[in-house]
């Protein structure tokens, strides 16, 4: 059954009534799956299903007005006729003649003249056809990735039908701000039983939104040999988009402690280090210094400006301060970049200079010393 | 400004010199030398000369470099003969030390006449100084001993004065320890008092000589006064009390109580110089002139100098004498002492000779 031509018998909702069946007590009927016919307003013959597992078969439900339960029988082509007697005593013998993809035709004999008094449904393939049946599964690997990364999407398409799938159109689901690379929209025919694997890259765009995102199902539209259209779809998938590590400059400032206790008037070296501990280059880095009263800048530039500081890079500079007044001094240094700032504080004690400390004593001692020297001189002058 | 040299010889001379130096410090007491400078009324150079280093060490207000030690153990032990020899041996040293002080208009030599060093150096120094500083009058201040100090001091005083006068200094001014004993009970304070008094009077005189005076006395007048009589004189002093007139002050300066040596100025005075200092309001020049004129009829030539100075009138009298009875007494005593001494010596000698005669012709036997 390679060349498949499917004959669809239209289901007639209503036929002429009464309908004369050719030959006394014998008639040919075709019933679609889930359809039924009523014979002589008494016997119902309903086609439940058709199968091809152990030879072509049809499952039929016989019942009648007075036998609403009826019997269910599976009829095989070539079997002996299956008989059913209705509740009112009318007996029919039914033989399975042929099976279609969704219907079957039977030969019904009876001692009475048979009329099909009612008929329901019926897409009946009047001919035995080949039907493709595709299934599609999708995997995303890895299923969690950062923004900017690319993941691999694998589509596995399997034809479980008995016919070749043709004109396969792939309608792949999309996550906003992700970009497919190498995803086909049409797929070559897939023979019955064959499996096709399609791989493509999915790049997560820079502007993609992070979080757990659902990728709608991949939908396959395809046709069989008889140009019938079919459709199948995969399950939807989940891709976790991890927010990308933000690239920002981050400056720190530190002041190397040199001397905590200094002497008034002496040089106080201060080494200022600013470091970009962020992951992006910082443009225009300003340093501002706030000297307290009693401390002045003696050398070096207190407030340099750096055009750019690369990540993990430091800028170091030294200035010389001089404390004029004794006591605790707090120098505040600030580094400023892109609307942000960081502060470091340098504390030190200034003590009176050695001289200054003893100033009063020295002042007091000088005249005493002079007087002493004078007295000694005089003493020597007058001692013999 | 006058350049004046003051030499203090021997312990006595040294200490009067030291007193002058102390007075030059003003009223500062013992510590004055540590905080102030000497203010002499003229350019005064002082040298203390002694053979006894301990005497020099005992000085307080004389600069060390103004103390000259003439090495001869600890003094010459009142032996003028030895003293003269020591001077001759060290003449160059002494004269060169004096020479370092420049030239002088007036020279004072202060010494005890009774000791060994000072009394023997003084006449010889007069000779040397007169030779070297021909224009500078040399005035000797000779201190006479306490009479009870012994015959040697008396002899020395006698011979020293004789020697001095023979060398013809400009003059000799006597200071008599014996006479001034009244100042204090014990010898030490008597010395101090005599020294200070003498020092002050010399400075008073120096100041007057160096100053522009209302009525002038000068070095020439001084020379003339010192030339009078036998060339020996002394000084008197009087400080007026509140209500006394200038006349009583002038006359007071000639009273025995104010003299350094006992004499009757009115009887024995040859020439005098009166130096009057005091506040202008006290100094009635007419009265001064009148008083001095009166004085001249009794004392002989009287020079006067008036110096306007703060304070009550003070008057220094300086005069030479025609005769010195007190000296005569002293010489008589000295001669007696010498004779007595000589006799004793002879006696002792013959005693010793007779003692030795016992062992004459004998040899020790061992
Ligand atoms: N006015 C007064 N007389 C003194 C002082 N010291 C000693 N004399 C007198 O001086 C005499 C003794 O002479 P000194 O000056 O001590 O003797 P010198 O010149 O040092 O000679 P030598 O000691 O013998 O070598 C005695 O008559 C003492 O009374 C003194 O400070 N003031
Ligand atoms: Mg002596």
Tab-separated table of C-alpha atoms in Angstrom, chain B residues 14-366:
chain	number	residue	atom	x	y	z
B	14	UNK	CA	94.880	95.024	99.518
B	15	UNK	CA	91.893	95.205	101.773
B	16	UNK	CA	91.452	98.946	101.538
B	17	UNK	CA	91.705	98.544	97.765
B	18	UNK	CA	89.109	95.811	97.941
B	19	UNK	CA	86.894	98.152	99.918
B	20	UNK	CA	87.270	100.743	97.150
B	21	UNK	CA	86.273	98.182	94.600
B	22	UNK	CA	83.300	97.194	96.723
B	23	UNK	CA	82.228	100.816	97.110
B	24	UNK	CA	82.446	101.233	93.362
B	25	UNK	CA	79.679	98.646	93.022
B	26	UNK	CA	77.342	100.969	94.895
B	27	UNK	CA	74.877	99.878	97.474
B	28	UNK	CA	74.528	96.280	96.284
B	29	UNK	CA	75.929	94.446	99.225
B	30	UNK	CA	77.897	91.276	98.867
B	31	UNK	CA	76.126	90.177	95.676
B	32	UNK	CA	76.494	93.406	93.786
B	33	UNK	CA	79.446	92.093	91.861
B	34	UNK	CA	77.206	89.376	90.396
B	35	UNK	CA	74.740	91.701	88.778
B	36	UNK	CA	76.267	95.115	88.329
B	37	UNK	CA	79.401	96.781	87.140
B	38	UNK	CA	81.726	98.964	89.071
B	39	UNK	CA	81.108	102.639	88.628
B	40	UNK	CA	84.245	104.523	89.428
B	41	UNK	CA	83.972	108.266	89.284
B	42	UNK	CA	86.969	108.273	86.912
B	43	UNK	CA	88.895	105.755	84.912
B	44	UNK	CA	90.275	103.869	87.862
B	45	UNK	CA	92.619	100.897	87.561
B	46	UNK	CA	93.284	98.916	90.681
B	47	UNK	CA	95.961	96.365	91.416
B	48	UNK	CA	96.335	94.474	94.644
B	49	UNK	CA	99.951	93.468	95.146
B	50	UNK	CA	101.052	91.055	97.813
B	51	UNK	CA	103.639	88.422	98.610
B	52	UNK	CA	101.054	86.399	100.540
B	53	UNK	CA	98.737	84.541	98.229
B	54	UNK	CA	96.238	83.926	101.028
B	55	UNK	CA	95.780	87.654	101.510
B	56	UNK	CA	94.991	87.971	97.807
B	57	UNK	CA	92.575	85.085	98.019
B	58	UNK	CA	90.794	86.791	100.879
B	59	UNK	CA	89.804	89.683	98.624
B	60	UNK	CA	86.215	89.763	97.451
B	61	UNK	CA	85.499	92.615	95.092
B	62	UNK	CA	88.792	92.912	93.286
B	63	UNK	CA	89.001	91.136	89.990
B	64	UNK	CA	91.339	88.182	89.909
B	65	UNK	CA	93.419	89.706	87.163
B	66	UNK	CA	93.831	92.760	89.329
B	67	UNK	CA	95.504	90.697	92.000
B	68	UNK	CA	99.209	90.354	91.550
B	69	UNK	CA	101.051	87.810	93.559
B	70	UNK	CA	104.716	88.529	94.043
B	71	UNK	CA	105.926	85.071	94.888
B	72	UNK	CA	107.594	84.849	98.241
B	73	UNK	CA	105.974	82.131	100.295
B	74	UNK	CA	103.354	83.636	102.544
B	75	UNK	CA	104.547	87.174	103.045
B	76	UNK	CA	107.860	88.470	104.187
B	77	UNK	CA	106.945	88.181	107.879
B	78	UNK	CA	107.132	91.900	108.554
B	79	UNK	CA	110.752	91.874	107.487
B	80	UNK	CA	111.264	95.042	105.479
B	81	UNK	CA	114.804	94.132	104.470
B	82	UNK	CA	113.580	90.912	102.978
B	83	UNK	CA	110.643	92.771	101.491
B	84	UNK	CA	112.916	95.226	99.690
B	85	UNK	CA	114.878	92.350	98.213
B	86	UNK	CA	111.730	90.610	97.034
B	87	UNK	CA	110.610	93.845	95.407
B	88	UNK	CA	113.923	94.286	93.599
B	89	UNK	CA	113.718	90.684	92.380
B	90	UNK	CA	110.194	91.153	91.055
B	91	UNK	CA	110.328	94.793	90.008
B	92	UNK	CA	109.922	93.966	86.314
B	93	UNK	CA	106.874	91.835	86.850
B	94	UNK	CA	105.235	94.486	88.983
B	95	UNK	CA	106.044	97.365	86.674
B	96	UNK	CA	104.943	95.521	83.560
B	97	UNK	CA	101.659	94.602	85.236
B	98	UNK	CA	101.144	98.295	85.992
B	99	UNK	CA	102.201	99.194	82.475
B	100	UNK	CA	99.418	97.047	81.056
B	101	UNK	CA	96.921	99.455	82.579
B	102	UNK	CA	98.074	102.311	80.397
B	103	UNK	CA	99.047	105.797	81.479
B	104	UNK	CA	97.938	107.649	84.565
B	105	UNK	CA	97.261	111.136	85.701
B	106	UNK	CA	97.324	110.271	89.362
B	107	UNK	CA	98.576	107.295	91.341
B	108	UNK	CA	97.589	106.181	94.803
B	109	UNK	CA	99.606	103.681	96.794
B	110	UNK	CA	97.803	102.251	99.761
B	111	UNK	CA	99.777	100.302	102.277
B	112	UNK	CA	100.292	99.618	105.898
B	113	UNK	CA	103.472	101.229	107.097
B	114	UNK	CA	103.872	98.497	109.699
B	115	UNK	CA	103.845	95.277	107.772
B	116	UNK	CA	106.654	93.715	105.798
B	117	UNK	CA	105.650	93.615	102.172
B	118	UNK	CA	103.612	96.762	101.786
B	119	UNK	CA	105.825	98.970	103.838
B	120	UNK	CA	108.986	97.849	102.057
B	121	UNK	CA	107.438	97.900	98.568
B	122	UNK	CA	105.883	101.318	98.878
B	123	UNK	CA	108.975	103.553	98.912
B	124	UNK	CA	110.613	101.559	96.155
B	125	UNK	CA	107.444	101.676	94.100
B	126	UNK	CA	107.271	105.419	94.529
B	127	UNK	CA	110.728	105.631	93.045
B	128	UNK	CA	109.884	103.382	90.132
B	129	UNK	CA	106.579	105.061	89.418
B	130	UNK	CA	108.056	108.496	89.527
B	131	UNK	CA	110.619	107.365	87.010
B	132	UNK	CA	108.074	105.734	84.703
B	133	UNK	CA	105.106	108.071	85.082
B	134	UNK	CA	106.865	111.376	85.466
B	135	UNK	CA	103.758	113.492	85.208
B	136	UNK	CA	101.584	111.517	87.578
B	137	UNK	CA	101.673	112.593	91.192
B	138	UNK	CA	102.048	109.607	93.479
B	139	UNK	CA	100.148	109.886	96.726
B	140	UNK	CA	100.756	107.334	99.441
B	141	UNK	CA	98.122	106.367	101.925
B	142	UNK	CA	100.050	104.916	104.837
B	143	UNK	CA	98.252	103.046	107.581
B	144	UNK	CA	99.857	103.261	110.993
B	145	UNK	CA	99.621	100.284	113.310
B	146	UNK	CA	97.878	99.830	116.591
B	147	UNK	CA	100.481	100.889	119.095
B	148	UNK	CA	100.171	97.671	121.071
B	149	UNK	CA	100.910	95.559	117.999
B	150	UNK	CA	104.529	95.310	118.946
B	151	UNK	CA	107.918	96.838	118.406
B	152	UNK	CA	108.501	95.384	114.994
B	153	UNK	CA	105.393	97.029	113.546
B	154	UNK	CA	106.366	100.289	115.186
B	155	UNK	CA	109.920	100.110	113.869
B	156	UNK	CA	108.639	99.244	110.435
B	157	UNK	CA	106.228	102.162	110.476
B	158	UNK	CA	109.010	104.488	111.508
B	159	UNK	CA	111.459	103.355	108.875
B	160	UNK	CA	108.814	103.046	106.227
B	161	UNK	CA	107.637	106.611	106.663
B	162	UNK	CA	111.198	107.754	106.599
B	163	UNK	CA	111.878	105.818	103.440
B	164	UNK	CA	108.697	107.115	101.900
B	165	UNK	CA	109.384	110.737	102.599
B	166	UNK	CA	112.912	110.341	101.247
B	167	UNK	CA	111.498	109.081	97.961
B	168	UNK	CA	109.525	112.364	97.726
B	169	UNK	CA	106.123	111.239	96.597
B	170	UNK	CA	103.530	113.927	95.868
B	171	UNK	CA	102.368	113.382	99.378
B	172	UNK	CA	101.689	110.984	102.207
B	173	UNK	CA	98.254	110.707	103.772
B	174	UNK	CA	98.183	109.018	107.125
B	175	UNK	CA	95.505	106.661	108.353
B	176	UNK	CA	95.985	105.661	111.958
B	177	UNK	CA	94.549	102.336	113.057
B	178	UNK	CA	95.193	103.282	116.656
B	179	UNK	CA	93.247	106.509	116.300
B	180	UNK	CA	90.377	104.886	114.452
B	181	UNK	CA	90.081	101.984	116.861
B	182	UNK	CA	87.162	103.860	118.334
B	183	UNK	CA	85.039	102.831	115.367
B	184	UNK	CA	84.443	99.316	116.645
B	185	UNK	CA	85.019	96.962	119.466
B	186	UNK	CA	86.860	94.146	117.768
B	187	UNK	CA	89.765	94.378	115.420
B	188	UNK	CA	88.033	92.764	112.466
B	189	UNK	CA	85.140	95.184	112.360
B	190	UNK	CA	87.511	98.036	113.128
B	191	UNK	CA	89.537	97.068	110.067
B	192	UNK	CA	86.423	96.857	107.931
B	193	UNK	CA	85.235	100.195	109.129
B	194	UNK	CA	88.613	101.886	108.673
B	195	UNK	CA	89.001	100.332	105.231
B	196	UNK	CA	85.564	101.424	104.116
B	197	UNK	CA	85.974	104.915	105.464
B	198	UNK	CA	89.340	105.316	103.791
B	199	UNK	CA	88.026	103.872	100.544
B	200	UNK	CA	85.029	106.203	100.501
B	201	UNK	CA	87.160	109.263	101.112
B	202	UNK	CA	89.546	108.346	98.317
B	203	UNK	CA	86.633	107.810	95.946
B	204	UNK	CA	85.107	111.083	97.069
B	205	UNK	CA	88.351	112.788	96.234
B	206	UNK	CA	88.684	111.024	92.916
B	207	UNK	CA	85.142	111.951	91.958
B	208	UNK	CA	85.790	115.579	92.807
B	209	UNK	CA	88.986	115.660	90.808
B	210	UNK	CA	87.283	114.178	87.826
B	211	UNK	CA	84.193	116.358	87.843
B	212	UNK	CA	83.318	119.720	86.481
B	213	UNK	CA	83.012	121.716	89.640
B	214	UNK	CA	81.316	124.915	90.516
B	215	UNK	CA	84.423	126.096	92.291
B	216	UNK	CA	87.338	124.386	90.806
B	217	UNK	CA	89.959	122.216	92.321
B	218	UNK	CA	92.076	120.095	90.124
B	219	UNK	CA	95.101	117.901	90.088
B	220	UNK	CA	97.338	120.946	90.194
B	221	UNK	CA	95.618	122.155	93.361
B	222	UNK	CA	95.973	118.723	94.869
B	223	UNK	CA	99.676	118.718	94.069
B	224	UNK	CA	100.069	122.107	95.657
B	225	UNK	CA	98.236	121.018	98.797
B	226	UNK	CA	100.255	117.813	99.104
B	227	UNK	CA	103.445	119.812	98.649
B	228	UNK	CA	102.733	121.884	101.704
B	229	UNK	CA	104.397	121.413	105.084
B	230	UNK	CA	106.372	118.252	105.502
B	231	UNK	CA	104.442	116.532	102.759
B	232	UNK	CA	102.502	114.474	105.206
B	233	UNK	CA	98.839	114.947	105.818
B	234	UNK	CA	95.527	113.268	106.297
B	235	UNK	CA	91.830	113.576	105.495
B	236	UNK	CA	88.740	114.670	107.351
B	237	UNK	CA	85.089	114.307	106.538
B	238	UNK	CA	81.778	115.668	107.575
B	239	UNK	CA	78.239	115.016	106.499
B	240	UNK	CA	75.908	117.798	107.450
B	241	UNK	CA	72.909	117.040	109.592
B	242	UNK	CA	69.537	118.413	108.644
B	243	UNK	CA	69.715	121.888	110.029
B	244	UNK	CA	73.419	122.577	109.964
B	245	UNK	CA	74.723	125.360	107.775
B	246	UNK	CA	77.331	124.794	105.144
B	247	UNK	CA	79.759	126.584	107.370
B	248	UNK	CA	79.350	124.131	110.189
B	249	UNK	CA	79.762	121.331	107.667
B	250	UNK	CA	83.044	122.784	106.430
B	251	UNK	CA	84.347	123.274	109.896
B	252	UNK	CA	83.102	119.820	110.837
B	253	UNK	CA	85.363	118.279	108.249
B	254	UNK	CA	88.352	119.583	110.166
B	255	UNK	CA	87.219	118.342	113.534
B	256	UNK	CA	89.307	115.566	115.092
B	257	UNK	CA	86.328	113.212	115.089
B	258	UNK	CA	86.309	113.205	111.300
B	259	UNK	CA	90.056	112.846	110.788
B	260	UNK	CA	91.897	109.678	109.900
B	261	UNK	CA	94.924	110.670	111.867
B	262	UNK	CA	94.999	112.698	115.095
B	263	UNK	CA	96.138	116.238	114.482
B	264	UNK	CA	95.122	119.819	115.131
B	265	UNK	CA	94.509	121.228	111.721
B	266	UNK	CA	94.258	124.795	112.942
B	267	UNK	CA	97.629	124.545	114.671
B	268	UNK	CA	99.578	122.255	112.373
B	269	UNK	CA	97.847	122.565	109.053
B	270	UNK	CA	100.032	123.752	106.148
B	271	UNK	CA	97.692	123.652	103.150
B	272	UNK	CA	94.219	122.300	102.759
B	273	UNK	CA	91.717	121.375	100.150
B	274	UNK	CA	88.018	121.320	100.877
B	275	UNK	CA	85.671	119.458	98.623
B	276	UNK	CA	82.024	120.212	99.146
B	277	UNK	CA	79.250	118.129	97.607
B	278	UNK	CA	75.539	118.515	98.048
B	279	UNK	CA	72.239	119.752	96.815
B	280	UNK	CA	72.334	123.243	95.340
B	281	UNK	CA	69.854	124.540	97.894
B	282	UNK	CA	72.335	123.879	100.691
B	283	UNK	CA	75.286	125.349	98.935
B	284	UNK	CA	75.446	129.028	99.745
B	285	UNK	CA	78.497	129.957	97.687
B	286	UNK	CA	79.023	133.222	99.450
B	287	UNK	CA	78.985	131.539	102.795
B	288	UNK	CA	81.348	128.894	101.505
B	289	UNK	CA	83.752	131.496	100.218
B	290	UNK	CA	83.554	133.440	103.412
B	291	UNK	CA	84.126	130.423	105.594
B	292	UNK	CA	87.100	129.320	103.607
B	293	UNK	CA	88.605	132.767	103.679
B	294	UNK	CA	88.335	132.683	107.448
B	295	UNK	CA	89.926	129.260	107.489
B	296	UNK	CA	92.828	130.384	105.339
B	297	UNK	CA	93.989	132.797	107.972
B	298	UNK	CA	94.564	129.847	110.297
B	299	UNK	CA	95.333	126.912	108.061
B	300	UNK	CA	97.170	128.589	105.269
B	301	UNK	CA	96.260	128.064	101.642
B	302	UNK	CA	92.810	126.424	101.348
B	303	UNK	CA	91.611	125.204	97.997
B	304	UNK	CA	87.967	124.552	97.536
B	305	UNK	CA	85.826	122.625	95.165
B	306	UNK	CA	82.056	122.556	95.103
B	307	UNK	CA	80.163	119.772	93.421
B	308	UNK	CA	76.413	119.938	92.969
B	309	UNK	CA	75.082	116.563	93.898
B	310	UNK	CA	71.932	115.160	95.407
B	311	UNK	CA	71.777	115.001	99.128
B	312	UNK	CA	72.922	116.922	102.142
B	313	UNK	CA	76.256	118.709	102.068
B	314	UNK	CA	79.248	116.487	102.541
B	315	UNK	CA	82.687	117.930	102.979
B	316	UNK	CA	86.038	116.244	102.551
B	317	UNK	CA	89.063	117.972	103.892
B	318	UNK	CA	92.539	117.050	102.766
B	319	UNK	CA	95.530	118.752	104.162
B	320	UNK	CA	99.229	118.639	104.811
B	321	UNK	CA	100.852	119.433	108.070
B	322	UNK	CA	103.769	121.572	109.187
B	323	UNK	CA	104.492	119.424	112.168
B	324	UNK	CA	103.266	116.064	113.323
B	325	UNK	CA	103.504	115.629	117.087
B	326	UNK	CA	101.759	112.297	116.950
B	327	UNK	CA	104.436	111.036	114.575
B	328	UNK	CA	107.112	112.260	116.853
B	329	UNK	CA	105.505	110.274	119.636
B	330	UNK	CA	105.441	107.292	117.426
B	331	UNK	CA	109.098	107.642	116.490
B	332	UNK	CA	110.041	108.012	120.115
B	333	UNK	CA	108.170	104.909	120.993
B	334	UNK	CA	109.725	103.138	118.050
B	335	UNK	CA	113.230	104.203	119.016
B	336	UNK	CA	112.659	103.020	122.545
B	337	UNK	CA	111.383	99.777	121.288
B	338	UNK	CA	114.345	99.353	119.028
B	339	UNK	CA	116.761	100.094	121.810
B	340	UNK	CA	114.941	97.764	124.146
B	341	UNK	CA	114.914	95.066	121.553
B	342	UNK	CA	118.599	95.533	120.869
B	343	UNK	CA	119.403	95.305	124.512
B	344	UNK	CA	117.334	92.181	124.900
B	345	UNK	CA	119.013	90.666	121.897
B	346	UNK	CA	122.456	91.410	123.279
B	347	UNK	CA	121.399	90.002	126.603
B	348	UNK	CA	120.112	86.838	125.071
B	349	UNK	CA	123.233	86.561	123.005
B	350	UNK	CA	125.564	86.803	125.950
B	351	UNK	CA	123.351	84.399	127.858
B	352	UNK	CA	123.572	81.909	125.079
B	353	UNK	CA	127.328	82.509	124.784
B	354	UNK	CA	127.832	81.773	128.462
B	355	UNK	CA	125.676	78.706	128.130
B	356	UNK	CA	127.737	77.479	125.235
B	357	UNK	CA	130.933	78.264	127.185
B	358	UNK	CA	130.121	75.315	129.460
B	359	UNK	CA	130.849	72.864	126.749
B	360	UNK	CA	133.736	74.747	125.296
B	361	UNK	CA	136.726	72.423	124.699
B	362	UNK	CA	134.534	69.384	125.222
B	363	UNK	CA	133.771	66.683	122.752
B	364	UNK	CA	130.756	64.489	122.950
B	365	UNK	CA	131.622	61.007	124.194
B	366	UNK	CA	129.726	58.045	122.799
